[in-house]
Amino acid sequence: MQTTPSTPQSLRVLRVDSSARIEGSITRQLADRLIDGLQKRVPDFTVTRRDVAQGLPFVDADWVDANLTDPEARNAEQRLTLVGSDTLVAEVMAADLWVIATPIYNFGVPASLKAWVDQIARARLTFRYTEQGPQGLLTGKKVYILTATGGTEVGSTIDFATPWLRFVLGFLGITDVEVIAADRGMMRGRAAHQAATERIDEVLAHDWQTLAAA
Ligand SMILES: Cc1cc2nc3c(=O)[nH]c(=O)nc-3n(C[C@H](O)[C@H](O)[C@H](O)COP(=O)(O)O)c2cc1C
């Protein structure tokens, strides 16, 4: 009897942390739970960690100039200017699943996470302009946004973080995005964290096979 070899389930994950806190960070705890759970379940699992809170450069005039120059025409200095950004772009391209752990800071994302987005949104690499308008090039990926807030309700009119993230991910070609929120922790206390933890456990119970098979 012939047997068809089964495809090993594999998952390449990029974990992006952006809380300034390590100890006591709710978003980091949520990411730990999701990543550890996936690691236990998926046979062929790899995770790349990018902690943007440790500091990323802002784009500057040299960066913009190098980025606008045709890749074949870049000189050595311009190529060097883009090396850090190239590394971040390679990380996002290689991952099937991104887990973005982000607090809401002053109604938006932390500046470090914005700096990361500025480094990965690269014309020709992660999006391009066509006659029909911009086209995202990072297709076939899924993103979980794990967020926590003190008082801001995620999805409300004063949440400028998760709608912006969804928009910019869509601009890059990623529309399969789920937000898991431990929001209004100052009002809801443990219930906020609990709700997010329960949703992560549901993902681990029901959705992980779909993620790994995608
Ligand atoms: C600089 C700063 C700005 C913040 N701004 C907001 C805010 O606009 N809205 C809000 O609900 N919480 C705000 N918070 C609270 C954090 O969102 C909340 O403590 C969250 O749990 C932080 O994520 P972490 O636990 O992963 O560190 C702010 C916290 C800091 C440190």
PDB file of C-alpha atoms and ligand atoms in Angstrom:
ATOM      1  CA  MET A   1       0.000   0.000   0.000  1.00  0.00           C
ATOM      2  CA  GLN A   2       1.333   3.391  -0.961  1.00  0.00           C
ATOM      3  CA  THR A   3       1.319   6.135   1.604  1.00  0.00           C
ATOM      4  CA  THR A   4       1.536   9.820   0.851  1.00  0.00           C
ATOM      5  CA  PRO A   5       4.148  11.475   3.045  1.00  0.00           C
ATOM      6  CA  SER A   6       2.419  14.035   5.245  1.00  0.00           C
ATOM      7  CA  THR A   7       3.673  17.594   5.058  1.00  0.00           C
ATOM      8  CA  PRO A   8       5.315  18.520   8.345  1.00  0.00           C
ATOM      9  CA  GLN A   9       3.543  21.447   9.898  1.00  0.00           C
ATOM     10  CA  SER A  10       5.829  24.411  10.020  1.00  0.00           C
ATOM     11  CA  LEU A  11       5.567  27.978  11.154  1.00  0.00           C
ATOM     12  CA  ARG A  12       8.014  30.853  10.903  1.00  0.00           C
ATOM     13  CA  VAL A  13       7.118  33.501  13.446  1.00  0.00           C
ATOM     14  CA  LEU A  14       8.380  37.035  13.886  1.00  0.00           C
ATOM     15  CA  ARG A  15       7.800  38.396  17.374  1.00  0.00           C
ATOM     16  CA  VAL A  16       7.994  42.172  17.735  1.00  0.00           C
ATOM     17  CA  ASP A  17       7.975  43.650  21.242  1.00  0.00           C
ATOM     18  CA  SER A  18       7.620  47.352  21.880  1.00  0.00           C
ATOM     19  CA  SER A  19       6.799  47.875  25.551  1.00  0.00           C
ATOM     20  CA  ALA A  20       9.412  49.955  27.349  1.00  0.00           C
ATOM     21  CA  ARG A  21       8.898  47.575  30.271  1.00  0.00           C
ATOM     22  CA  ILE A  22      10.313  44.108  30.596  1.00  0.00           C
ATOM     23  CA  GLU A  23       9.190  43.267  34.149  1.00  0.00           C
ATOM     24  CA  GLY A  24       5.424  43.439  34.485  1.00  0.00           C
ATOM     25  CA  SER A  25       4.753  44.115  30.807  1.00  0.00           C
ATOM     26  CA  ILE A  26       1.327  42.766  29.942  1.00  0.00           C
ATOM     27  CA  THR A  27       1.937  42.777  26.186  1.00  0.00           C
ATOM     28  CA  ARG A  28       5.141  40.780  26.639  1.00  0.00           C
ATOM     29  CA  GLN A  29       3.297  38.277  28.862  1.00  0.00           C
ATOM     30  CA  LEU A  30       0.605  37.851  26.209  1.00  0.00           C
ATOM     31  CA  ALA A  31       3.232  37.320  23.527  1.00  0.00           C
ATOM     32  CA  ASP A  32       5.040  34.764  25.732  1.00  0.00           C
ATOM     33  CA  ARG A  33       1.816  32.818  26.119  1.00  0.00           C
ATOM     34  CA  LEU A  34       0.999  32.761  22.413  1.00  0.00           C
ATOM     35  CA  ILE A  35       4.541  31.971  21.279  1.00  0.00           C
ATOM     36  CA  ASP A  36       5.185  29.307  23.935  1.00  0.00           C
ATOM     37  CA  GLY A  37       1.867  27.651  23.110  1.00  0.00           C
ATOM     38  CA  LEU A  38       2.581  27.597  19.381  1.00  0.00           C
ATOM     39  CA  GLN A  39       6.087  26.294  19.974  1.00  0.00           C
ATOM     40  CA  LYS A  40       4.693  23.339  21.939  1.00  0.00           C
ATOM     41  CA  ARG A  41       2.213  22.470  19.198  1.00  0.00           C
ATOM     42  CA  VAL A  42       3.933  23.064  15.850  1.00  0.00           C
ATOM     43  CA  PRO A  43       6.614  20.464  15.051  1.00  0.00           C
ATOM     44  CA  ASP A  44       8.747  22.662  12.815  1.00  0.00           C
ATOM     45  CA  PHE A  45       8.671  26.010  14.594  1.00  0.00           C
ATOM     46  CA  THR A  46      11.058  28.940  14.509  1.00  0.00           C
ATOM     47  CA  VAL A  47      10.751  32.359  16.092  1.00  0.00           C
ATOM     48  CA  THR A  48      12.761  35.495  15.406  1.00  0.00           C
ATOM     49  CA  ARG A  49      12.601  38.145  18.106  1.00  0.00           C
ATOM     50  CA  ARG A  50      12.824  41.839  17.429  1.00  0.00           C
ATOM     51  CA  ASP A  51      12.600  44.005  20.531  1.00  0.00           C
ATOM     52  CA  VAL A  52      12.165  47.472  19.066  1.00  0.00           C
ATOM     53  CA  ALA A  53      12.052  49.028  22.541  1.00  0.00           C
ATOM     54  CA  GLN A  54      15.803  48.391  22.697  1.00  0.00           C
ATOM     55  CA  GLY A  55      16.124  51.189  20.133  1.00  0.00           C
ATOM     56  CA  LEU A  56      15.954  51.544  16.388  1.00  0.00           C
ATOM     57  CA  PRO A  57      17.282  54.467  14.365  1.00  0.00           C
ATOM     58  CA  PHE A  58      14.806  56.921  12.890  1.00  0.00           C
ATOM     59  CA  VAL A  59      14.941  57.368   9.148  1.00  0.00           C
ATOM     60  CA  ASP A  60      17.071  60.416   8.280  1.00  0.00           C
ATOM     61  CA  ALA A  61      18.040  62.346   5.151  1.00  0.00           C
ATOM     62  CA  ASP A  62      20.774  59.855   4.167  1.00  0.00           C
ATOM     63  CA  TRP A  63      18.354  56.965   4.573  1.00  0.00           C
ATOM     64  CA  VAL A  64      15.692  58.635   2.437  1.00  0.00           C
ATOM     65  CA  ASP A  65      18.239  59.497  -0.223  1.00  0.00           C
ATOM     66  CA  ALA A  66      19.635  55.938  -0.303  1.00  0.00           C
ATOM     67  CA  ASN A  67      16.154  54.444  -0.405  1.00  0.00           C
ATOM     68  CA  LEU A  68      15.093  56.696  -3.284  1.00  0.00           C
ATOM     69  CA  THR A  69      18.181  55.757  -5.312  1.00  0.00           C
ATOM     70  CA  ASP A  70      17.737  52.819  -7.683  1.00  0.00           C
ATOM     71  CA  PRO A  71      19.207  49.711  -6.008  1.00  0.00           C
ATOM     72  CA  GLU A  72      21.671  49.149  -8.898  1.00  0.00           C
ATOM     73  CA  ALA A  73      22.855  52.776  -8.706  1.00  0.00           C
ATOM     74  CA  ARG A  74      23.504  52.847  -4.940  1.00  0.00           C
ATOM     75  CA  ASN A  75      27.063  53.488  -3.867  1.00  0.00           C
ATOM     76  CA  ALA A  76      28.745  51.593  -1.026  1.00  0.00           C
ATOM     77  CA  GLU A  77      27.825  54.245   1.540  1.00  0.00           C
ATOM     78  CA  GLN A  78      24.176  54.200   0.522  1.00  0.00           C
ATOM     79  CA  ARG A  79      24.074  50.410   0.702  1.00  0.00           C
ATOM     80  CA  LEU A  80      25.573  50.598   4.180  1.00  0.00           C
ATOM     81  CA  THR A  81      22.959  53.163   5.215  1.00  0.00           C
ATOM     82  CA  LEU A  82      20.211  50.668   4.364  1.00  0.00           C
ATOM     83  CA  VAL A  83      21.796  47.578   5.939  1.00  0.00           C
ATOM     84  CA  GLY A  84      19.758  47.800   9.165  1.00  0.00           C
ATOM     85  CA  SER A  85      16.527  48.329   7.260  1.00  0.00           C
ATOM     86  CA  ASP A  86      17.412  45.466   4.889  1.00  0.00           C
ATOM     87  CA  THR A  87      17.796  43.156   7.904  1.00  0.00           C
ATOM     88  CA  LEU A  88      14.388  44.154   9.272  1.00  0.00           C
ATOM     89  CA  VAL A  89      12.799  43.711   5.845  1.00  0.00           C
ATOM     90  CA  ALA A  90      14.346  40.226   5.540  1.00  0.00           C
ATOM     91  CA  GLU A  91      12.845  39.334   8.928  1.00  0.00           C
ATOM     92  CA  VAL A  92       9.335  40.407   7.971  1.00  0.00           C
ATOM     93  CA  MET A  93       9.542  38.694   4.596  1.00  0.00           C
ATOM     94  CA  ALA A  94      10.691  35.386   6.080  1.00  0.00           C
ATOM     95  CA  ALA A  95       7.861  35.111   8.638  1.00  0.00           C
ATOM     96  CA  ASP A  96       4.464  33.488   7.988  1.00  0.00           C
ATOM     97  CA  LEU A  97       3.064  34.933  11.191  1.00  0.00           C
ATOM     98  CA  TRP A  98       3.901  38.172  12.951  1.00  0.00           C
ATOM     99  CA  VAL A  99       3.100  38.674  16.613  1.00  0.00           C
ATOM    100  CA  ILE A 100       3.222  42.391  17.365  1.00  0.00           C
ATOM    101  CA  ALA A 101       3.075  43.113  21.084  1.00  0.00           C
ATOM    102  CA  THR A 102       2.323  46.784  21.578  1.00  0.00           C
ATOM    103  CA  PRO A 103       1.014  48.969  24.367  1.00  0.00           C
ATOM    104  CA  ILE A 104      -0.939  52.082  23.548  1.00  0.00           C
ATOM    105  CA  TYR A 105       1.178  55.095  24.428  1.00  0.00           C
ATOM    106  CA  ASN A 106      -0.539  58.468  24.254  1.00  0.00           C
ATOM    107  CA  PHE A 107      -3.308  57.049  22.085  1.00  0.00           C
ATOM    108  CA  GLY A 108      -0.954  55.699  19.441  1.00  0.00           C
ATOM    109  CA  VAL A 109       1.800  53.108  19.130  1.00  0.00           C
ATOM    110  CA  PRO A 110       5.128  53.550  20.945  1.00  0.00           C
ATOM    111  CA  ALA A 111       7.589  55.660  18.949  1.00  0.00           C
ATOM    112  CA  SER A 112       9.867  52.622  18.669  1.00  0.00           C
ATOM    113  CA  LEU A 113       7.180  50.662  16.840  1.00  0.00           C
ATOM    114  CA  LYS A 114       6.572  53.571  14.463  1.00  0.00           C
ATOM    115  CA  ALA A 115      10.347  53.652  13.834  1.00  0.00           C
ATOM    116  CA  TRP A 116      10.198  49.936  12.959  1.00  0.00           C
ATOM    117  CA  VAL A 117       7.331  50.474  10.515  1.00  0.00           C
ATOM    118  CA  ASP A 118       9.279  53.318   8.881  1.00  0.00           C
ATOM    119  CA  GLN A 119      12.200  50.905   8.406  1.00  0.00           C
ATOM    120  CA  ILE A 120      10.165  48.062   6.897  1.00  0.00           C
ATOM    121  CA  ALA A 121       7.873  50.059   4.587  1.00  0.00           C
ATOM    122  CA  ARG A 122      10.197  50.073   1.583  1.00  0.00           C
ATOM    123  CA  ALA A 123       9.089  50.883  -1.953  1.00  0.00           C
ATOM    124  CA  ARG A 124      10.146  48.061  -4.331  1.00  0.00           C
ATOM    125  CA  LEU A 125      10.538  45.583  -1.437  1.00  0.00           C
ATOM    126  CA  THR A 126       7.415  45.589   0.727  1.00  0.00           C
ATOM    127  CA  PHE A 127       5.115  47.725  -1.425  1.00  0.00           C
ATOM    128  CA  ARG A 128       5.173  49.234  -4.867  1.00  0.00           C
ATOM    129  CA  TYR A 129       3.349  51.879  -6.814  1.00  0.00           C
ATOM    130  CA  THR A 130       1.344  50.749  -9.802  1.00  0.00           C
ATOM    131  CA  GLU A 131      -0.863  52.674 -12.214  1.00  0.00           C
ATOM    132  CA  GLN A 132      -3.784  51.535 -10.064  1.00  0.00           C
ATOM    133  CA  GLY A 133      -2.155  52.851  -6.887  1.00  0.00           C
ATOM    134  CA  PRO A 134       0.038  51.335  -4.163  1.00  0.00           C
ATOM    135  CA  GLN A 135       0.248  47.555  -3.912  1.00  0.00           C
ATOM    136  CA  GLY A 136       1.414  45.664  -0.808  1.00  0.00           C
ATOM    137  CA  LEU A 137       3.948  42.947  -1.486  1.00  0.00           C
ATOM    138  CA  LEU A 138       3.795  41.075   1.834  1.00  0.00           C
ATOM    139  CA  THR A 139       0.935  38.767   0.964  1.00  0.00           C
ATOM    140  CA  GLY A 140      -0.017  35.436   2.544  1.00  0.00           C
ATOM    141  CA  LYS A 141       0.856  36.430   6.097  1.00  0.00           C
ATOM    142  CA  LYS A 142      -1.128  36.698   9.306  1.00  0.00           C
ATOM    143  CA  VAL A 143      -0.620  39.136  12.154  1.00  0.00           C
ATOM    144  CA  TYR A 144      -1.714  39.057  15.770  1.00  0.00           C
ATOM    145  CA  ILE A 145      -1.594  42.438  17.469  1.00  0.00           C
ATOM    146  CA  LEU A 146      -1.415  41.924  21.224  1.00  0.00           C
ATOM    147  CA  THR A 147      -2.151  45.163  22.982  1.00  0.00           C
ATOM    148  CA  ALA A 148      -2.725  46.565  26.471  1.00  0.00           C
ATOM    149  CA  THR A 149      -3.970  49.911  27.721  1.00  0.00           C
ATOM    150  CA  GLY A 150      -4.660  51.675  30.993  1.00  0.00           C
ATOM    151  CA  GLY A 151      -7.872  53.489  30.119  1.00  0.00           C
ATOM    152  CA  THR A 152      -8.232  53.679  26.358  1.00  0.00           C
ATOM    153  CA  GLU A 153     -10.796  51.322  24.887  1.00  0.00           C
ATOM    154  CA  VAL A 154      -9.305  49.464  21.945  1.00  0.00           C
ATOM    155  CA  GLY A 155     -11.426  50.054  18.858  1.00  0.00           C
ATOM    156  CA  SER A 156     -12.897  53.277  20.239  1.00  0.00           C
ATOM    157  CA  THR A 157     -12.528  56.675  18.585  1.00  0.00           C
ATOM    158  CA  ILE A 158      -9.523  57.510  20.784  1.00  0.00           C
ATOM    159  CA  ASP A 159      -7.605  54.387  19.783  1.00  0.00           C
ATOM    160  CA  PHE A 160      -5.234  55.630  17.073  1.00  0.00           C
ATOM    161  CA  ALA A 161      -2.930  52.630  17.487  1.00  0.00           C
ATOM    162  CA  THR A 162      -4.777  49.539  16.280  1.00  0.00           C
ATOM    163  CA  PRO A 163      -6.632  51.162  13.333  1.00  0.00           C
ATOM    164  CA  TRP A 164      -3.364  52.687  12.160  1.00  0.00           C
ATOM    165  CA  LEU A 165      -1.540  49.370  12.487  1.00  0.00           C
ATOM    166  CA  ARG A 166      -4.291  47.584  10.576  1.00  0.00           C
ATOM    167  CA  PHE A 167      -4.128  50.223   7.857  1.00  0.00           C
ATOM    168  CA  VAL A 168      -0.368  50.143   7.448  1.00  0.00           C
ATOM    169  CA  LEU A 169      -0.329  46.327   7.468  1.00  0.00           C
ATOM    170  CA  GLY A 170      -2.990  46.372   4.751  1.00  0.00           C
ATOM    171  CA  PHE A 171      -0.866  48.860   2.801  1.00  0.00           C
ATOM    172  CA  LEU A 172       1.951  46.289   2.942  1.00  0.00           C
ATOM    173  CA  GLY A 173      -0.401  43.535   1.761  1.00  0.00           C
ATOM    174  CA  ILE A 174      -1.446  41.938   5.058  1.00  0.00           C
ATOM    175  CA  THR A 175      -5.180  41.888   5.680  1.00  0.00           C
ATOM    176  CA  ASP A 176      -5.447  38.833   7.958  1.00  0.00           C
ATOM    177  CA  VAL A 177      -5.007  40.741  11.217  1.00  0.00           C
ATOM    178  CA  GLU A 178      -6.498  40.015  14.641  1.00  0.00           C
ATOM    179  CA  VAL A 179      -6.266  42.375  17.586  1.00  0.00           C
ATOM    180  CA  ILE A 180      -6.239  40.752  21.021  1.00  0.00           C
ATOM    181  CA  ALA A 181      -6.618  43.407  23.684  1.00  0.00           C
ATOM    182  CA  ALA A 182      -6.066  43.562  27.412  1.00  0.00           C
ATOM    183  CA  ASP A 183      -7.496  47.058  27.437  1.00  0.00           C
ATOM    184  CA  ARG A 184      -8.641  49.433  30.158  1.00  0.00           C
ATOM    185  CA  GLY A 185      -6.586  47.631  32.764  1.00  0.00           C
ATOM    186  CA  MET A 186      -6.897  50.569  35.161  1.00  0.00           C
ATOM    187  CA  MET A 187     -10.666  50.140  35.150  1.00  0.00           C
ATOM    188  CA  ARG A 188     -11.153  46.441  34.585  1.00  0.00           C
ATOM    189  CA  GLY A 189      -8.199  45.161  36.590  1.00  0.00           C
ATOM    190  CA  ARG A 190      -7.396  41.467  36.116  1.00  0.00           C
ATOM    191  CA  ALA A 191     -10.450  40.992  33.882  1.00  0.00           C
ATOM    192  CA  ALA A 192      -8.667  42.854  31.078  1.00  0.00           C
ATOM    193  CA  HIS A 193      -5.687  40.521  31.122  1.00  0.00           C
ATOM    194  CA  GLN A 194      -7.954  37.505  31.571  1.00  0.00           C
ATOM    195  CA  ALA A 195     -10.022  38.298  28.468  1.00  0.00           C
ATOM    196  CA  ALA A 196      -6.914  38.500  26.297  1.00  0.00           C
ATOM    197  CA  THR A 197      -5.477  35.328  27.818  1.00  0.00           C
ATOM    198  CA  GLU A 198      -8.698  33.453  27.085  1.00  0.00           C
ATOM    199  CA  ARG A 199      -8.650  34.503  23.445  1.00  0.00           C
ATOM    200  CA  ILE A 200      -5.027  33.389  23.124  1.00  0.00           C
ATOM    201  CA  ASP A 201      -5.953  30.027  24.625  1.00  0.00           C
ATOM    202  CA  GLU A 202      -8.757  29.713  22.068  1.00  0.00           C
ATOM    203  CA  VAL A 203      -6.274  30.387  19.266  1.00  0.00           C
ATOM    204  CA  LEU A 204      -4.014  27.696  20.714  1.00  0.00           C
ATOM    205  CA  ALA A 205      -6.884  25.236  21.044  1.00  0.00           C
ATOM    206  CA  HIS A 206      -8.570  25.780  17.678  1.00  0.00           C
ATOM    207  CA  ASP A 207      -6.578  27.903  15.232  1.00  0.00           C
ATOM    208  CA  TRP A 208      -2.968  26.803  15.466  1.00  0.00           C
ATOM    209  CA  GLN A 209      -3.300  24.040  12.848  1.00  0.00           C
ATOM    210  CA  THR A 210      -4.673  26.489  10.316  1.00  0.00           C
ATOM    211  CA  LEU A 211      -1.783  28.842  11.056  1.00  0.00           C
ATOM    212  CA  ALA A 212       0.794  26.097  10.642  1.00  0.00           C
ATOM    213  CA  ALA A 213      -0.823  24.753   7.472  1.00  0.00           C
ATOM    214  CA  ALA A 214      -1.158  28.124   5.778  1.00  0.00           C
TER     215      ALA A 214
HETATM  216  C1  LIG B   1       4.365  56.640  28.000  1.00  0.00           C
HETATM  217  C2  LIG B   1       3.052  55.957  28.306  1.00  0.00           C
HETATM  218  C3  LIG B   1       1.914  56.410  27.686  1.00  0.00           C
HETATM  219  C4  LIG B   1       0.700  55.780  27.912  1.00  0.00           C
HETATM  220  N1  LIG B   1      -0.406  56.219  27.264  1.00  0.00           N
HETATM  221  C5  LIG B   1      -1.582  55.561  27.428  1.00  0.00           C
HETATM  222  C6  LIG B   1      -2.744  55.946  26.703  1.00  0.00           C
HETATM  223  O1  LIG B   1      -2.742  56.849  25.866  1.00  0.00           O
HETATM  224  N2  LIG B   1      -3.886  55.280  26.932  1.00  0.00           N
HETATM  225  C7  LIG B   1      -3.960  54.256  27.830  1.00  0.00           C
HETATM  226  O2  LIG B   1      -5.021  53.682  27.987  1.00  0.00           O
HETATM  227  N3  LIG B   1      -2.864  53.850  28.498  1.00  0.00           N
HETATM  228  C8  LIG B   1      -1.684  54.464  28.322  1.00  0.00           C
HETATM  229  N4  LIG B   1      -0.573  54.042  28.989  1.00  0.00           N
HETATM  230  C9  LIG B   1      -0.671  52.831  29.814  1.00  0.00           C
HETATM  231  C10 LIG B   1      -0.209  51.597  29.056  1.00  0.00           C
HETATM  232  O3  LIG B   1      -0.873  51.446  27.813  1.00  0.00           O
HETATM  233  C11 LIG B   1      -0.460  50.336  29.896  1.00  0.00           C
HETATM  234  O4  LIG B   1       0.213  50.470  31.133  1.00  0.00           O
HETATM  235  C12 LIG B   1      -0.021  49.067  29.199  1.00  0.00           C
HETATM  236  O5  LIG B   1      -0.272  47.971  30.032  1.00  0.00           O
HETATM  237  C13 LIG B   1       1.479  49.118  28.890  1.00  0.00           C
HETATM  238  O6  LIG B   1       1.875  47.952  28.221  1.00  0.00           O
HETATM  239  P1  LIG B   1       2.855  46.922  28.953  1.00  0.00           P
HETATM  240  O7  LIG B   1       2.071  46.389  30.140  1.00  0.00           O
HETATM  241  O8  LIG B   1       3.155  45.849  27.972  1.00  0.00           O
HETATM  242  O9  LIG B   1       4.072  47.668  29.384  1.00  0.00           O
HETATM  243  C14 LIG B   1       0.632  54.674  28.792  1.00  0.00           C
HETATM  244  C15 LIG B   1       1.809  54.221  29.412  1.00  0.00           C
HETATM  245  C16 LIG B   1       2.995  54.849  29.169  1.00  0.00           C
HETATM  246  C17 LIG B   1       4.251  54.323  29.829  1.00  0.00           C
END
